[in-house]
Tab-separated table of C-alpha atoms and ligand atoms in Angstrom:
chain	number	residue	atom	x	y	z
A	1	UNK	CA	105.533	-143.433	-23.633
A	2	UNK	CA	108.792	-142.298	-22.768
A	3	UNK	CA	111.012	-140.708	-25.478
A	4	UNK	CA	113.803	-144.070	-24.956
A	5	UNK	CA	110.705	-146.513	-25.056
A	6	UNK	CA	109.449	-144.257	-28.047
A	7	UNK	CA	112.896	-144.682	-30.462
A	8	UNK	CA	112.747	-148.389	-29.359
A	9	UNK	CA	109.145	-148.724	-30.888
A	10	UNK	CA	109.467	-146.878	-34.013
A	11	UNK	CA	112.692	-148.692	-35.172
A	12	UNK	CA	110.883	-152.035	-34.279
A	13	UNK	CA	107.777	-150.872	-36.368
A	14	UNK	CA	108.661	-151.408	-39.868
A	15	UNK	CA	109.687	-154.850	-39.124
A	16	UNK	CA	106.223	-155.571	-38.049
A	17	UNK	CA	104.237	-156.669	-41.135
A	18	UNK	CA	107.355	-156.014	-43.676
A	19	UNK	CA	109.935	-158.439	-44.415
A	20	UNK	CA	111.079	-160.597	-41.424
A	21	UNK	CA	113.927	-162.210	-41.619
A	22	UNK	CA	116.329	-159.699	-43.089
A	23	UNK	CA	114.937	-157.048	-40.763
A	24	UNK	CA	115.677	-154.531	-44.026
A	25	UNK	CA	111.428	-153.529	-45.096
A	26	UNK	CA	113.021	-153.067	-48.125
A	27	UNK	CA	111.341	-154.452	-51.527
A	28	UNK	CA	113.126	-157.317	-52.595
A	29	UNK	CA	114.605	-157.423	-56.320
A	30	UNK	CA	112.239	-159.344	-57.637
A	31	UNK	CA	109.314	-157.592	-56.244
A	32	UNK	CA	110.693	-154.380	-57.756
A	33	UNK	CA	111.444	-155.821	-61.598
A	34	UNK	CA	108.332	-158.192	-61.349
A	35	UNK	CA	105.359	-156.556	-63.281
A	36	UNK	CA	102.390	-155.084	-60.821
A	37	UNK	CA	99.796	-158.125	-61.179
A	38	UNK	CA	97.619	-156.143	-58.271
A	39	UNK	CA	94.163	-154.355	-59.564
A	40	UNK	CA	93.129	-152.500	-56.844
A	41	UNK	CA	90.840	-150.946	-58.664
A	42	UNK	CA	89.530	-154.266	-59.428
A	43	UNK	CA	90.109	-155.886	-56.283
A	44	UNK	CA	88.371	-153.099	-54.127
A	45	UNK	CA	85.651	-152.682	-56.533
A	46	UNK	CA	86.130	-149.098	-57.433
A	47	UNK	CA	83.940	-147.762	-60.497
A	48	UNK	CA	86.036	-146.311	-63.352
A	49	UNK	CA	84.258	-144.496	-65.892
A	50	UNK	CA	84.611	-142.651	-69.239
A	51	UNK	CA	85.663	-138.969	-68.220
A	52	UNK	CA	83.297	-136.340	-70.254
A	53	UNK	CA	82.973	-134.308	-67.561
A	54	UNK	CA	86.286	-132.257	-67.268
A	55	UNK	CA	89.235	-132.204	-65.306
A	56	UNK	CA	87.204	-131.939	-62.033
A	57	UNK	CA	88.925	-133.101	-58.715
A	58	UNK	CA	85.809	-134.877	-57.893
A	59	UNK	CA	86.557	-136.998	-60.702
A	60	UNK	CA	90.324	-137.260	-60.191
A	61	UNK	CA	90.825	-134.803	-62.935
A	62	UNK	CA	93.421	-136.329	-65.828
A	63	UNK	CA	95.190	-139.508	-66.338
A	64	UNK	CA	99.082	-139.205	-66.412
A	65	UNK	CA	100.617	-140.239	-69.585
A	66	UNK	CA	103.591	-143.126	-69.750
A	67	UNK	CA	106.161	-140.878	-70.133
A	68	UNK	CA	105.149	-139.547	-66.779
A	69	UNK	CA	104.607	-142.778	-65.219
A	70	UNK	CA	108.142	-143.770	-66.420
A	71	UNK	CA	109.523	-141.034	-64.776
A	72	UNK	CA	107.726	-141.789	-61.480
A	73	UNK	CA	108.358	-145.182	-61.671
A	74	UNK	CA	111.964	-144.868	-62.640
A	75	UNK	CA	112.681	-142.717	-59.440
A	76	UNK	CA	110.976	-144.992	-56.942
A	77	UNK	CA	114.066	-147.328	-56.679
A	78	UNK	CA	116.528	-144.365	-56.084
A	79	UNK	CA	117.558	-142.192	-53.431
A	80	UNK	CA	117.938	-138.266	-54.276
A	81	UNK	CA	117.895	-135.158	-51.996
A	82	UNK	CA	114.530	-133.531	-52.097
A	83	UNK	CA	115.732	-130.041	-52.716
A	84	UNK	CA	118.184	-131.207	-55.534
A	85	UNK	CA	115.349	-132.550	-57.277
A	86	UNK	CA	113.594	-129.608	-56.496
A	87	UNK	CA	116.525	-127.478	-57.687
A	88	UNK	CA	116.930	-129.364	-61.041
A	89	UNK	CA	113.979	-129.832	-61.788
A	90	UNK	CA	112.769	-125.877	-60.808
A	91	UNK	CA	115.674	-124.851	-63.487
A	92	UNK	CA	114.062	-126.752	-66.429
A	93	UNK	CA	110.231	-125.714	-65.800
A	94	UNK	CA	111.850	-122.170	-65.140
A	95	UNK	CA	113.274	-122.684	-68.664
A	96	UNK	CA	110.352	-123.838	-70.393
A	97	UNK	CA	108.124	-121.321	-68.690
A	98	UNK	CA	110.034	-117.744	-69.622
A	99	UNK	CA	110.607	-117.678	-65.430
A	100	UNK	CA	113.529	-116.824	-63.240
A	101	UNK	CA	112.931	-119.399	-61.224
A	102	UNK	CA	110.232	-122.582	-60.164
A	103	UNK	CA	109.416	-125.334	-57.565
A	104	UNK	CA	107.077	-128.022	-57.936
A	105	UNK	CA	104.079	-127.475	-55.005
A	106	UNK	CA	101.448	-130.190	-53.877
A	107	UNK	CA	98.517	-128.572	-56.706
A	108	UNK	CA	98.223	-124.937	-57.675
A	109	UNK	CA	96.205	-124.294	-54.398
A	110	UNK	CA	99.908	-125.448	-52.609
A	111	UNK	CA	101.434	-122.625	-55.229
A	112	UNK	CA	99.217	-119.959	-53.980
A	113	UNK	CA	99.591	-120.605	-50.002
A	114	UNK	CA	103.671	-120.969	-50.980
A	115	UNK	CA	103.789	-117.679	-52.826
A	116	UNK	CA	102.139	-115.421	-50.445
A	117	UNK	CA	104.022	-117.151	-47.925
A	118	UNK	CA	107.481	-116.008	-49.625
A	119	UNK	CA	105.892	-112.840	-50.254
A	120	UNK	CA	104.695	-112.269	-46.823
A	121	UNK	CA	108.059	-113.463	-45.245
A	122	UNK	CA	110.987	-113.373	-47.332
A	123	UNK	CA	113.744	-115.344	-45.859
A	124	UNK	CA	113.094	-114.499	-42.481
A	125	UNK	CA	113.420	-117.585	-40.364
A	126	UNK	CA	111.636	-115.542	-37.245
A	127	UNK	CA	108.445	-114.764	-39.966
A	128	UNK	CA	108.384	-118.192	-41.799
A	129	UNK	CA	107.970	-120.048	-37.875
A	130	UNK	CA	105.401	-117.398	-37.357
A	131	UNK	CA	102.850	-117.645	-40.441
A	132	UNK	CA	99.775	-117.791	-40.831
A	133	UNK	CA	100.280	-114.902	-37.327
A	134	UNK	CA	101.076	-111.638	-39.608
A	135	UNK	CA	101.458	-109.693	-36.175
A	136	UNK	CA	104.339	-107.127	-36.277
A	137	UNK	CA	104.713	-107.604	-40.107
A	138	UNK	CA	104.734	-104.837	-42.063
A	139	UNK	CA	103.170	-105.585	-45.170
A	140	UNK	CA	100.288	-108.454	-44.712
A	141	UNK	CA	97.718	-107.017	-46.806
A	142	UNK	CA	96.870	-108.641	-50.384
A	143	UNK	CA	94.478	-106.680	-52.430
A	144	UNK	CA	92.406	-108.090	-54.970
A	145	UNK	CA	89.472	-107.009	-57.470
A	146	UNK	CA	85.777	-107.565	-56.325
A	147	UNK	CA	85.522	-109.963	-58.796
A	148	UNK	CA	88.429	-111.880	-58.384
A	149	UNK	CA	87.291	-112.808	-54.613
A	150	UNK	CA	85.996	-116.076	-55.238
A	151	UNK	CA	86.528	-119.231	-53.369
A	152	UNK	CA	90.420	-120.139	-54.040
A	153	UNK	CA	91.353	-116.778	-52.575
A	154	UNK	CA	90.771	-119.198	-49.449
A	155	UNK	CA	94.601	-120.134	-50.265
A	156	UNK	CA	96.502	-117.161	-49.768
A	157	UNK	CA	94.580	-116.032	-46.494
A	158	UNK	CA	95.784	-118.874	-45.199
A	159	UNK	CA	99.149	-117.763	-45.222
A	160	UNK	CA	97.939	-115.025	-43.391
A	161	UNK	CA	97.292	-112.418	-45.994
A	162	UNK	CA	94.511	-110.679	-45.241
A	163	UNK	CA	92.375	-109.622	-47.730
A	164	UNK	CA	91.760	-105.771	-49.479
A	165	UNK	CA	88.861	-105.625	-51.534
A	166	UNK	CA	88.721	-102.689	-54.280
A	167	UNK	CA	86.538	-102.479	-57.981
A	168	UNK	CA	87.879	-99.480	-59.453
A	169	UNK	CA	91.268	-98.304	-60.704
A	170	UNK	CA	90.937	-95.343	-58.887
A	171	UNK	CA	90.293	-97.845	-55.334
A	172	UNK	CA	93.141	-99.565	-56.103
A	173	UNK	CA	95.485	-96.612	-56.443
A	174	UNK	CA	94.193	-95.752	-52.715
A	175	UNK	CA	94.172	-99.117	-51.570
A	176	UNK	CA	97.975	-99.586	-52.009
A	177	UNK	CA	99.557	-98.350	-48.815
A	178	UNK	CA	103.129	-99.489	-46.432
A	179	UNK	CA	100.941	-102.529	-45.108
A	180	UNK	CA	100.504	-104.065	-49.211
A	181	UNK	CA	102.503	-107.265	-49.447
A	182	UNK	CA	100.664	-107.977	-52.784
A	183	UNK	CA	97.920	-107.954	-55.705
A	184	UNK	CA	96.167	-111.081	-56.474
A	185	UNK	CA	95.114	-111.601	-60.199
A	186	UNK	CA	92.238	-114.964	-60.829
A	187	UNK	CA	92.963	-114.945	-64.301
A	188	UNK	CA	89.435	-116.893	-64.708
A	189	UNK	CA	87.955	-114.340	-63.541
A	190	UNK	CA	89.567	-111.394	-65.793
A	191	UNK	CA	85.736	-110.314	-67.258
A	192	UNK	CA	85.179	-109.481	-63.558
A	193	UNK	CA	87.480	-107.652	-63.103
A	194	UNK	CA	87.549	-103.646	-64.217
A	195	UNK	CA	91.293	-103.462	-64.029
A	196	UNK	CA	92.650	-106.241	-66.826
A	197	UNK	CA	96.712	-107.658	-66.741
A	198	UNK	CA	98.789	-104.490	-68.144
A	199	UNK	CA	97.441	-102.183	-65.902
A	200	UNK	CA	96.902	-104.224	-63.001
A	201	UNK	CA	101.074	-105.418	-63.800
A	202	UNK	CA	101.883	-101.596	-64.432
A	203	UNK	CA	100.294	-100.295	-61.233
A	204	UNK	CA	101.988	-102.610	-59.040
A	205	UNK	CA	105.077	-102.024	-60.569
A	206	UNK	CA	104.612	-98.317	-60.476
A	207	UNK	CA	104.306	-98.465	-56.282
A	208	UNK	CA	106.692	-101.919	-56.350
A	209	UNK	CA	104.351	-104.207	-55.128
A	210	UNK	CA	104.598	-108.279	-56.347
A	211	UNK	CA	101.680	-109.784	-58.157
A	212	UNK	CA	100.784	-113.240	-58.520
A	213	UNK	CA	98.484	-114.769	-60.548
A	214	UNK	CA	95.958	-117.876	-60.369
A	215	UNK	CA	96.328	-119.649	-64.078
A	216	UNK	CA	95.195	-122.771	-62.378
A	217	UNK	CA	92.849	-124.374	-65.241
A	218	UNK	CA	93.858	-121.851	-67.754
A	219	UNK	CA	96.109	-124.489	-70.143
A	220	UNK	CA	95.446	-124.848	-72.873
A	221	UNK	CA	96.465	-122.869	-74.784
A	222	UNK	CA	100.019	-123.793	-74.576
A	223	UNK	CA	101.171	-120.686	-74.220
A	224	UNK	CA	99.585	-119.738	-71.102
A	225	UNK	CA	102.265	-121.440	-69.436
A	226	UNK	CA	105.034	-118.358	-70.320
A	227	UNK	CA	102.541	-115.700	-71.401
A	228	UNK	CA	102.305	-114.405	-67.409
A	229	UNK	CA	105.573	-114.977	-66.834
A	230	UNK	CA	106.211	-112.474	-69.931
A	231	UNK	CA	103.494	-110.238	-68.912
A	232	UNK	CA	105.458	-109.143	-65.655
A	233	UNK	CA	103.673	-110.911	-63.141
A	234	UNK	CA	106.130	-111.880	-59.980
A	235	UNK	CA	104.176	-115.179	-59.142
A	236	UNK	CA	102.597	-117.325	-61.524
A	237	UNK	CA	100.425	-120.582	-60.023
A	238	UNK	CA	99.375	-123.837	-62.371
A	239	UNK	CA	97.878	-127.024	-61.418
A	240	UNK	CA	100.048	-130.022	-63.065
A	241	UNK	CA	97.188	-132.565	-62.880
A	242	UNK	CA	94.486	-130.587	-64.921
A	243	UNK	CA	94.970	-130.839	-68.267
A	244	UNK	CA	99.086	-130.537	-68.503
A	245	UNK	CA	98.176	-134.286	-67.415
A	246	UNK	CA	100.775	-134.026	-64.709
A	247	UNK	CA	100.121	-136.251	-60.953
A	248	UNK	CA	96.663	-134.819	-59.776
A	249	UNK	CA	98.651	-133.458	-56.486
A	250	UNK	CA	101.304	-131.531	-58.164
A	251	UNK	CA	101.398	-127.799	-59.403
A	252	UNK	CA	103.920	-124.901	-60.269
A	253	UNK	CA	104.724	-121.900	-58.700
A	254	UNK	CA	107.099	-120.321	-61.113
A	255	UNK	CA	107.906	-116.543	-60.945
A	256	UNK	CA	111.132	-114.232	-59.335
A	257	UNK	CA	113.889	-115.864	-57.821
A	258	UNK	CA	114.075	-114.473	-54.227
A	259	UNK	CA	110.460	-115.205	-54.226
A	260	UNK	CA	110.554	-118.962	-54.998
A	261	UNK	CA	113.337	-119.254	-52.669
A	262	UNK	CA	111.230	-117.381	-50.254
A	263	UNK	CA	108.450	-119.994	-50.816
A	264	UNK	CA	110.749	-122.792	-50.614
A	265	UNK	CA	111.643	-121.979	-47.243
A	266	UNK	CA	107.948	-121.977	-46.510
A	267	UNK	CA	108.089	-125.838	-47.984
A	268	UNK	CA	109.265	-129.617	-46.929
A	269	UNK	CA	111.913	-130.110	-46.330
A	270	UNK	CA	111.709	-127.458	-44.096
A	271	UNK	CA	109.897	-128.466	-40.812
A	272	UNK	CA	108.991	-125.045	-38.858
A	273	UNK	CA	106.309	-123.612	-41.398
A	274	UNK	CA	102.942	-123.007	-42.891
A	275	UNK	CA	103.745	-125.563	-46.083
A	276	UNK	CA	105.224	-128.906	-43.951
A	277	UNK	CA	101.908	-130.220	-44.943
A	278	UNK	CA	102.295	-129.855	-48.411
A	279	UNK	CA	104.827	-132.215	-49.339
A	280	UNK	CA	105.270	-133.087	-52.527
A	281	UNK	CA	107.543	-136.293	-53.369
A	282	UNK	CA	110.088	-137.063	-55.664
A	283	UNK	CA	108.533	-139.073	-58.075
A	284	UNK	CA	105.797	-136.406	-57.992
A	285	UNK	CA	108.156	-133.675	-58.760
A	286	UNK	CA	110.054	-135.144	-61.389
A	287	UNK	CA	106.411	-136.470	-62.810
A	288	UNK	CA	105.043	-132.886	-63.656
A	289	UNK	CA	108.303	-132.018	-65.081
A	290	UNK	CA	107.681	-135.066	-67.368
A	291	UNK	CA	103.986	-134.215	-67.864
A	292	UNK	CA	105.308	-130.198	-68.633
A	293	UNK	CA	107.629	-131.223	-70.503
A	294	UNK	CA	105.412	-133.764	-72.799
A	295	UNK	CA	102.797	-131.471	-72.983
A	296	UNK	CA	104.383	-128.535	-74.214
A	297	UNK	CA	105.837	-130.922	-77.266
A	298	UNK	CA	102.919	-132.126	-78.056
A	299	UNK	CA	101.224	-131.388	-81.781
A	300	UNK	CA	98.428	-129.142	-80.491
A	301	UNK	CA	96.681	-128.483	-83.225
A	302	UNK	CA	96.367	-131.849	-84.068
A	303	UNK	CA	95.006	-132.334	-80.611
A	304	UNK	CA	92.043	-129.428	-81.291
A	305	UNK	CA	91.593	-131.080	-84.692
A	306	UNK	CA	90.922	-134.177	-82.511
A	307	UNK	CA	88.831	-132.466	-79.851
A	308	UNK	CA	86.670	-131.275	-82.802
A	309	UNK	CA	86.095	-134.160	-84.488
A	310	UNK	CA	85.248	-135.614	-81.273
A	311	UNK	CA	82.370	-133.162	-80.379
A	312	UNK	CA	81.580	-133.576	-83.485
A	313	UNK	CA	80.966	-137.420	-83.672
A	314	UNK	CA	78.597	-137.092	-80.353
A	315	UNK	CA	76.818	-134.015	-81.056
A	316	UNK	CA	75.731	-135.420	-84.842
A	317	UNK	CA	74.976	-138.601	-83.033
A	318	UNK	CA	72.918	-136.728	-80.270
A	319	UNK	CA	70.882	-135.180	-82.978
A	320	UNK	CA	69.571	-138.211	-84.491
A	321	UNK	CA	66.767	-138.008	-81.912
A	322	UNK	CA	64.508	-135.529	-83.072
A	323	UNK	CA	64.217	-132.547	-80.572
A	324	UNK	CA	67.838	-132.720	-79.872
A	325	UNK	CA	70.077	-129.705	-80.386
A	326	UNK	CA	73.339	-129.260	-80.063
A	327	UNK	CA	76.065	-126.077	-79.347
A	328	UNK	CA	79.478	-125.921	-79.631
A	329	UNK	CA	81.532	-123.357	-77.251
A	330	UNK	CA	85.159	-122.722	-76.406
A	331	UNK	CA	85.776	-120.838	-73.035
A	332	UNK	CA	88.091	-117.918	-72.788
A	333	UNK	CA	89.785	-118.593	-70.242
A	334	UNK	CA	89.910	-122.290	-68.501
A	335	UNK	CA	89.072	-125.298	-69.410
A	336	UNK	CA	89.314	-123.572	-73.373
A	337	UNK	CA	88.632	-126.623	-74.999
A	338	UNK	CA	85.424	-127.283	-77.299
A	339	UNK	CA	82.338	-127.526	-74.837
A	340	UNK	CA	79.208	-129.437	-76.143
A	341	UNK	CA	76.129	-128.798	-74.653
A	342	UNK	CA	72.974	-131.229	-75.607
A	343	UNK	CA	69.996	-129.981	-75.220
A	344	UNK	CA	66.222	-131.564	-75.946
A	345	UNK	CA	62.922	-130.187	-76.129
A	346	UNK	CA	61.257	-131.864	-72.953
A	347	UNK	CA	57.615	-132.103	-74.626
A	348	UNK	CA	59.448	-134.673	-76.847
A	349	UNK	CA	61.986	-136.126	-74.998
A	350	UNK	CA	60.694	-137.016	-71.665
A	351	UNK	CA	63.817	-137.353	-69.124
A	352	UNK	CA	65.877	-134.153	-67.279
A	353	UNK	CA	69.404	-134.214	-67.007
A	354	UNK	CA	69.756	-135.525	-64.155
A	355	UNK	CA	68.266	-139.021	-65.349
A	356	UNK	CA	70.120	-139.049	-68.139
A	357	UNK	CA	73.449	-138.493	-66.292
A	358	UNK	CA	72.049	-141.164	-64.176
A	359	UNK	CA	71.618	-143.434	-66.752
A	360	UNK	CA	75.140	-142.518	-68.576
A	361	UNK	CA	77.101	-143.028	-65.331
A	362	UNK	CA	74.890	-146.063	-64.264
A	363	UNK	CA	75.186	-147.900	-67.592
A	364	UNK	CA	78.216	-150.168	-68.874
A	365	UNK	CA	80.863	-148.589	-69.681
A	366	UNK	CA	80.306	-146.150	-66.889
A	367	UNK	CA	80.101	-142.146	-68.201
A	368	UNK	CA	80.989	-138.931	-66.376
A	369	UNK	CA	79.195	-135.991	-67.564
A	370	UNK	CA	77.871	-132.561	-66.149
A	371	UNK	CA	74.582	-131.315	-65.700
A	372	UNK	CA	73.751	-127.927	-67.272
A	373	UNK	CA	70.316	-127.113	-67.317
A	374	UNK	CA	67.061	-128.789	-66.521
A	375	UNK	CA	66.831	-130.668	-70.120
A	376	UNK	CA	70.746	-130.245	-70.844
A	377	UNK	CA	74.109	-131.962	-70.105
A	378	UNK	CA	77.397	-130.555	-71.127
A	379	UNK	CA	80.196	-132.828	-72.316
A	380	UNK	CA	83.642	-132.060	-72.551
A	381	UNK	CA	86.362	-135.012	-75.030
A	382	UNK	CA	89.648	-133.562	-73.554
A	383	UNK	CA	89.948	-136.389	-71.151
A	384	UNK	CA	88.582	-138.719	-73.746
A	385	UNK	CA	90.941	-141.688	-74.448
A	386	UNK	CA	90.708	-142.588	-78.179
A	387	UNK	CA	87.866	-143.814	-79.772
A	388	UNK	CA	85.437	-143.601	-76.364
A	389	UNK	CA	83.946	-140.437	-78.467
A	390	UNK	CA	82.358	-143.648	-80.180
A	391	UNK	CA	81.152	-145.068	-77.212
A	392	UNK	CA	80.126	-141.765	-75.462
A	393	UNK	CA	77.852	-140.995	-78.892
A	394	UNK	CA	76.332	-144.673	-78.816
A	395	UNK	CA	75.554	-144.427	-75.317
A	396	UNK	CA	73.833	-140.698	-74.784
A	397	UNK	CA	72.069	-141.558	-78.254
A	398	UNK	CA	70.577	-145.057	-77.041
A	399	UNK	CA	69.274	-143.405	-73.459
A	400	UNK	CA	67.756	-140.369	-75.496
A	401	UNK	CA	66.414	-142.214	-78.078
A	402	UNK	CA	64.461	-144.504	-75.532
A	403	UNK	CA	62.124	-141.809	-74.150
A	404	UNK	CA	62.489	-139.587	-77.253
B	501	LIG	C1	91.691	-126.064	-59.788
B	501	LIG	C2	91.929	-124.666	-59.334
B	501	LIG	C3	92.733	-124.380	-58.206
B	501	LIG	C4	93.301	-125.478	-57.354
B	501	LIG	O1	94.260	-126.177	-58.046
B	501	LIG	P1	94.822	-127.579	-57.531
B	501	LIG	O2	95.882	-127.896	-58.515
B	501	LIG	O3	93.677	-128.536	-57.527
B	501	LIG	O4	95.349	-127.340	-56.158
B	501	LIG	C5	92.978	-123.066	-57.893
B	501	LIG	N1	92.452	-122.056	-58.616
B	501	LIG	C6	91.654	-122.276	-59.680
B	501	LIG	C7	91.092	-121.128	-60.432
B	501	LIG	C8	91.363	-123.596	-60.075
B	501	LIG	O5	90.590	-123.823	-61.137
């Protein structure tokens, strides 16, 4: 197609299928005010299900709260400038967060590609157009502890930093050369790690290399979402749709000015870079500001009062089947929320897991939960709605009490 015959297609497009008549595929008033009448869900018969799993991406994580949908919602009918919003909006999360300064990326994963990116390239037009290619750069190496190496470090090699492994303090110290551009910190994975925050923020300071950090799951608690920022790390990386609630494809990357305005140059609106791909909207944008923003108000101890009583409720319920036990844990670090794991001696109770998260998933209401152990499930109540703890304990009784 020729490039003339090309502009005369595309602005015929829209017409096709929209609104004829008008020729302007806009939504009419009415269609706008009018309440949404559609079920998808319904109409393409999707399963929904009771979440006791977690806030896995499989299972589309967290559900965003009104005052998040009203500020989605509220935005749709509206023109803005993307980086306005993104300006704005970076300010108040900057703000609330102890930061210099914050963006809104497409998930924490989006944060982590976007930081190294500023990091690697600064605000150098040539560099930005010629990520994830590090050739010529000086600095392009990112070190990070052996046990920090997992599977999300995926995020910032794909900017193009390429990876320096070390265990040992000592390593590190040798490690750091002209070619660092930065030290990565998976704060899930501090207990792997020989060098914790301080000294791992100290060191880099000491030869003036940036740090970022990975706090993707790692709220609550609350205070998570400044305590890195405080800490001295340069970079800090959330997800907004874990349990901040926030749309399941935003995150944050909050952290030192030049650097986020690095990173935003790596970003939409921007077309020659590494991060076109990760656009992130406005209704998006503004909804994890709303979700941030709601979350860190909310009464949190009520909430673990809440989360207690709910684990509670199941795990007492659970145990009405004789050779059921039940343990209550809180991780560390991610996903720190109370963790029940059920557990039944098999010579009594004769099903495995995995038939009984069958049976919880296949029954009506639908259940999420997670497998543990041969003849255990774990069961998380954070993304419980209220009163499905009363539901999830009827249910996970009933199938263990059949073949108990
Ligand atoms: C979930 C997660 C990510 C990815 O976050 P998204 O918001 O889904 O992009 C990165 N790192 C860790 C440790 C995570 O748990």
């Amino acid at each position: 197609m020729k490039r003339r015959d090309l502009i005369k297609y595309l602005s015929v497009a829209p017409i096709v299928g929209g609104i004829v008549g008008s020729g302007i595929p806009f939504l009419s008033d009415a269609a706008v005010i009018a309440p949404l009448k559609r079920d998808l869900i319904k109409e393409l018969g999707l399963r929904t299900f009771i979440n006791a799993a977690g806030t896995y991406t499989t299972h589309t994580a967290s559900l965003m709260d009104p005052e998040v949908m009203e500020a989605i919602n509220s935005s749709s009918s509206q023109f803005v400038m993307i980086s306005e919003v993104q300006d704005k909006v970076g300010e108040k999360i900057a703000e609330l967060c102890h930061a210099e300064a914050a963006m809104v990326t497409a998930g924490c994963w989006s944060a982590l590609v976007l930081g190294t990116a500023g990091i690697l390239t600064g605000t150098d037009l040539k560099k930005i157009g010629q990520l994830p290619n590090v050739e010529g750069f000086e600095k392009m190496e990112m070190i990070v502890q052996k046990g920090h190496n997992y599977d999300y470090v995926h995020a910032p090699t794909n900017a193009g930093a390429k990876v320096i492994v070390i265990e040992t303090k000592e390593e590190l110290e040798n490690a750091i050369t002209e070619k660092t551009a930065l030290m990565y910190y998976l704060n899930v994975a501090t207990d792997l790690g020989q060098i914790k925050h301080e000294e791992w923020v100290a060191i880099a300071k000491k030869h003036q290399v940036p740090t970022m950090i990975d706090i993707a799951a790692d709220i609550p608690p609350v205070q998570n979402l400044w305590k890195y920022n405080d800490l001295g790390f340069d970079l800090v990386c959330v997800s907004g749709g874990k349990a901040i609630c926030g749309p399941q494809s935003a995150g944050i990357l909050m952290g030192r000015k030049e650097l986020i305005k690095a990173a935003r140059l790596n970003a939409p609106p921007h077309g020659d870079n590494i991060g076109r791909g990760m656009k992130v909207n406005k209704e998006e944008i503004l909804g994890m500001y709303a979700a941030l923003d709601h979350y860190i108000k909310r009464d949190h101890k009520k909430e673990w009062q809440d989360w207690e009583e709910r684990v509670a409720l199941i795990g007492d319920e659970a145990k009405k089947v004789n050779g059921v036990t039940t343990t209550v844990t809180v991780p560390p670090i991610a996903n720190h929320t109370p963790l029940l794991n059920i557990a039944w001696d098999i010579s009594k109770i004769k099903i495995t897991s995995q038939e009984l998260q069958l049976a919880l998933r296949n029954g009506s209401p639908s259940i999420e939960t997670m497998q543990f152990s041969p003849n255990s499930i774990n069961i998380t109540v954070f993304m419980l709605r209220p009163g499905e703890e009363k539901i999830v304990a009827k249910r996970v009784h009933e199938e263990l009490n059949k073949v108990g």
